[in-house]
Short mmCIF file of C-alpha atoms in Angstrom, two decimals:
data_model
loop_
_atom_site.label_atom_id
_atom_site.label_comp_id
_atom_site.label_asym_id
_atom_site.label_seq_id
_atom_site.Cartn_x
_atom_site.Cartn_y
_atom_site.Cartn_z
CA MET A 1 -55.08 51.63 -28.18
CA ASN A 2 -53.27 53.99 -25.84
CA LEU A 3 -50.44 52.11 -24.11
CA ARG A 4 -51.44 53.32 -20.64
CA LEU A 5 -55.00 52.08 -21.10
CA LEU A 6 -53.82 48.78 -22.54
CA LEU A 7 -51.49 48.16 -19.61
CA ALA A 8 -54.15 49.18 -17.11
CA LEU A 9 -56.74 46.89 -18.64
CA LEU A 10 -54.24 44.04 -18.67
CA CYS A 11 -53.67 44.67 -14.96
CA VAL A 12 -57.40 44.39 -14.37
CA GLY A 13 -57.35 41.01 -16.02
CA LEU A 14 -54.11 39.64 -14.68
CA PHE A 15 -54.11 40.71 -11.05
CA SER A 16 -56.94 38.42 -10.05
CA CYS A 17 -56.76 35.65 -7.52
CA GLU A 18 -56.37 33.09 -10.31
CA GLY A 19 -54.27 35.26 -12.64
CA LYS A 20 -56.19 34.48 -15.84
CA LYS A 21 -59.48 36.35 -15.66
CA GLU A 22 -60.39 39.47 -17.59
CA ILE A 23 -62.82 42.32 -17.05
CA GLN A 24 -64.54 44.25 -19.83
CA LEU A 25 -64.79 47.73 -18.36
CA PRO A 26 -67.72 50.04 -19.19
CA LYS A 27 -66.99 52.81 -21.69
CA ALA A 28 -67.98 56.47 -21.72
CA THR A 29 -66.92 59.52 -23.73
CA PHE A 30 -65.56 61.70 -20.91
CA SER A 31 -63.65 61.42 -17.64
CA VAL A 32 -64.87 62.53 -14.24
CA LEU A 33 -61.45 61.81 -12.74
CA SER A 34 -58.34 60.53 -14.48
CA GLU A 35 -56.37 59.45 -11.41
CA VAL A 36 -56.96 58.18 -7.88
CA GLN A 37 -54.16 57.97 -5.33
CA ASP A 38 -53.80 55.55 -2.41
CA HIS A 39 -56.31 52.96 -3.57
CA SER A 40 -57.25 49.32 -3.23
CA PRO A 41 -58.57 47.44 -6.29
CA ILE A 42 -61.77 45.39 -6.15
CA TYR A 43 -62.72 43.25 -9.16
CA PHE A 44 -66.15 42.00 -10.23
CA PHE A 45 -65.68 39.24 -12.81
CA PHE A 46 -68.31 38.01 -15.25
CA ALA A 47 -68.70 34.23 -15.23
CA LYS A 48 -71.07 31.51 -16.37
CA LYS A 49 -72.36 28.65 -14.25
CA GLY A 50 -74.28 26.43 -16.60
CA LYS A 51 -76.74 28.75 -18.30
CA ASP A 52 -76.68 31.29 -15.46
CA THR A 53 -74.61 34.46 -15.25
CA VAL A 54 -72.76 34.82 -11.95
CA VAL A 55 -70.46 37.43 -10.43
CA GLU A 56 -67.13 36.53 -8.89
CA VAL A 57 -65.73 39.19 -6.58
CA ASN A 58 -62.07 39.53 -5.64
CA ARG A 59 -62.07 41.71 -2.53
CA LYS A 60 -58.88 40.38 -0.87
CA ASN A 61 -57.00 43.64 -1.44
CA SER A 62 -59.69 45.91 0.04
CA ILE A 63 -57.86 47.91 2.71
CA SER A 64 -60.40 49.99 4.62
CA SER A 65 -58.13 53.00 5.13
CA THR A 66 -57.66 53.51 1.37
CA ASN A 67 -59.82 54.64 -1.53
CA TRP A 68 -61.54 51.67 -3.18
CA ILE A 69 -61.68 51.34 -6.96
CA PHE A 70 -64.40 48.99 -8.21
CA SER A 71 -63.61 47.48 -11.62
CA ILE A 72 -66.89 45.85 -12.63
CA ASP A 73 -67.44 43.87 -15.83
CA LYS A 74 -69.86 45.82 -18.02
CA ARG A 75 -71.90 42.70 -18.88
CA LEU A 76 -72.97 41.97 -15.30
CA PRO A 77 -76.61 42.80 -14.42
CA LEU A 78 -77.37 45.14 -11.53
CA ARG A 79 -79.29 42.40 -9.72
CA LEU A 80 -75.95 40.63 -9.18
CA VAL A 81 -73.69 43.67 -8.79
CA ILE A 82 -75.61 45.79 -6.28
CA PRO A 83 -75.87 43.22 -3.43
CA GLN A 84 -72.09 42.75 -3.58
CA ILE A 85 -71.50 46.52 -3.55
CA GLN A 86 -73.79 46.81 -0.52
CA ILE A 87 -71.80 44.13 1.32
CA LEU A 88 -68.55 45.97 0.63
CA GLN A 89 -70.01 49.36 1.56
CA ALA A 90 -71.12 47.91 4.90
CA LYS A 91 -67.75 46.26 5.45
CA LYS A 92 -65.90 49.53 4.95
CA ALA A 93 -68.34 51.54 7.06
CA SER A 94 -68.00 49.14 10.00
CA SER A 95 -64.21 48.81 9.87
CA ALA A 96 -62.25 50.12 12.82
CA HIS A 97 -59.49 51.12 10.39
CA LYS A 98 -61.61 53.11 7.96
CA SER A 99 -60.56 56.61 6.93
CA GLU A 100 -63.14 59.39 6.96
CA THR A 101 -61.61 60.79 3.78
CA ALA A 102 -61.38 57.52 1.82
CA GLN A 103 -63.78 57.31 -1.13
CA ASN A 104 -65.29 54.62 -3.37
CA TYR A 105 -64.94 54.89 -7.16
CA PHE A 106 -66.14 53.04 -10.24
CA ALA A 107 -63.50 52.49 -12.92
CA TYR A 108 -64.35 52.82 -16.60
CA ALA A 109 -62.66 53.50 -19.93
CA ASN A 110 -62.77 56.93 -21.56
CA ASP A 111 -63.39 55.79 -25.13
CA SER A 112 -62.52 59.21 -26.58
CA LEU A 113 -59.09 59.55 -24.97
CA GLN A 114 -58.39 55.82 -24.65
CA THR A 115 -57.53 56.20 -20.96
CA LEU A 116 -58.86 54.93 -17.67
CA ALA A 117 -61.32 57.11 -15.78
CA PHE A 118 -63.02 57.06 -12.39
CA THR A 119 -66.23 58.37 -10.86
CA PRO A 120 -67.05 58.53 -7.13
CA PHE A 121 -70.11 56.86 -5.61
CA THR A 122 -69.20 57.00 -1.92
CA ASN A 123 -72.47 58.58 -0.80
CA VAL A 124 -74.79 56.51 -2.98
CA VAL A 125 -77.23 54.32 -1.05
CA TYR A 126 -78.79 51.46 -3.01
CA SER A 127 -82.27 50.33 -2.07
CA SER A 128 -84.60 47.65 -3.39
CA SER A 129 -87.44 48.46 -1.00
CA LYS A 130 -90.72 49.80 -2.35
CA THR A 131 -90.55 52.92 -0.23
CA ALA A 132 -92.55 56.06 -0.91
CA LEU A 133 -91.05 58.79 -3.04
CA GLN A 134 -88.96 61.22 -1.04
CA PRO A 135 -90.52 64.67 -0.52
CA ASN A 136 -89.50 67.28 -3.11
CA PHE A 137 -88.20 64.67 -5.54
CA VAL A 138 -89.47 63.59 -8.94
CA LYS A 139 -89.13 59.89 -9.77
CA ILE A 140 -87.30 59.03 -12.98
CA GLU A 141 -87.31 55.40 -14.06
CA VAL A 142 -84.47 53.99 -16.13
CA THR A 143 -85.38 50.98 -18.27
CA LYS A 144 -83.18 47.99 -19.00
CA ASN A 145 -81.99 49.68 -22.21
CA GLY A 146 -81.25 53.00 -20.52
CA ASN A 147 -84.38 54.86 -21.60
CA LEU A 148 -85.70 57.49 -19.20
CA LEU A 149 -89.34 57.57 -18.08
CA PHE A 150 -91.29 60.20 -16.16
CA ASP A 151 -94.86 59.23 -15.21
CA SER A 152 -94.29 56.12 -17.38
CA LYS A 153 -93.67 58.33 -20.45
CA PRO A 154 -90.35 58.64 -22.35
CA CYS A 155 -88.38 61.81 -21.66
CA SER A 156 -84.95 63.22 -22.42
CA ILE A 157 -82.28 64.31 -19.95
CA GLN A 158 -82.81 67.93 -20.97
CA GLU A 159 -86.55 67.62 -20.33
CA ILE A 160 -85.81 66.18 -16.89
CA LYS A 161 -83.44 69.04 -16.11
CA ALA A 162 -86.03 71.64 -17.16
CA LEU A 163 -88.68 69.87 -15.08
CA VAL A 164 -86.73 69.81 -11.84
CA LEU A 165 -85.39 73.33 -12.23
CA HIS A 166 -88.89 74.67 -12.90
CA SER A 167 -90.39 72.81 -9.93
CA ALA A 168 -87.42 73.34 -7.58
CA GLN A 169 -87.32 69.59 -7.00
CA LYS A 170 -84.61 66.96 -7.28
CA ILE A 171 -84.38 63.59 -9.02
CA GLN A 172 -85.01 60.15 -7.49
CA LEU A 173 -83.67 57.44 -9.82
CA SER A 174 -85.12 53.95 -10.16
CA PHE A 175 -83.08 51.48 -12.23
CA ASP A 176 -84.23 48.22 -13.78
CA ALA A 177 -82.33 45.47 -11.92
CA SER A 178 -81.84 43.50 -15.14
CA MET A 179 -79.86 46.24 -16.93
CA ASN A 180 -76.16 45.64 -17.41
CA PHE A 181 -73.58 47.63 -15.49
CA GLU A 182 -72.38 49.58 -18.52
CA THR A 183 -75.88 50.94 -19.21
CA TYR A 184 -76.20 51.87 -15.54
CA LEU A 185 -72.86 53.67 -15.37
CA ARG A 186 -73.35 55.56 -18.64
CA THR A 187 -76.77 56.78 -17.48
CA LYS A 188 -75.42 57.77 -14.07
CA LEU A 189 -72.51 59.68 -15.61
CA MET A 190 -74.68 61.57 -18.09
CA LEU A 191 -77.31 62.55 -15.51
CA GLU A 192 -74.64 63.73 -13.10
CA LYS A 193 -73.04 65.78 -15.88
CA VAL A 194 -76.24 67.41 -17.14
CA CYS A 195 -78.01 67.70 -13.77
CA PRO A 196 -75.25 68.28 -11.20
CA ASN A 197 -76.34 68.37 -7.55
CA LEU A 198 -79.90 67.41 -8.51
CA LEU A 199 -79.75 63.64 -7.88
CA SER A 200 -80.77 61.93 -4.66
CA ASP A 201 -78.04 59.87 -3.00
CA THR A 202 -80.57 57.03 -2.72
CA GLN A 203 -81.03 54.95 -5.88
CA TRP A 204 -83.71 52.31 -6.24
CA ILE A 205 -82.86 49.03 -7.93
CA ASN A 206 -86.07 47.22 -8.88
#
């Protein structure tokens, strides 16, 4: 394993409030960004409480005037991750010390280059409400396993791209709340790569 990635992943595990926890970062095959300056780390740890999966969040180092890097264990389900992200988004937005240029990023591992990578999600709004579909958007559902559905029928990313380009519409994503974070992030990255500027900032988690 690349030494830089190994050291970075060790930092993710060691710089927790208890000093002994580890995070298994999601993996993808390409990098959106390879470096983020002036950042605060936020860790989402995977844990077990009896038979239940729980998330433990270390947010003590979250300085509102900096970029925030979210290192989230890939095994955690969205139903646990998203409420915590929403809390932190609200905290930053309401801070008197926030910077208008500071961004939020997800950290992941570029499995091809064996390096750390980052992708922004500053403008993403997560919603669990059963609201009506936004005008001029097509709804794409993402199953627990990362399969894409349009009108409850399987479809490929290329088919989705052709559909929205032909209809001059954009994409409204609805994710299964039980999917793990790695499946979510991989799907998000691929859709953003293949369909740039076509995704709604609002994502449903159901």
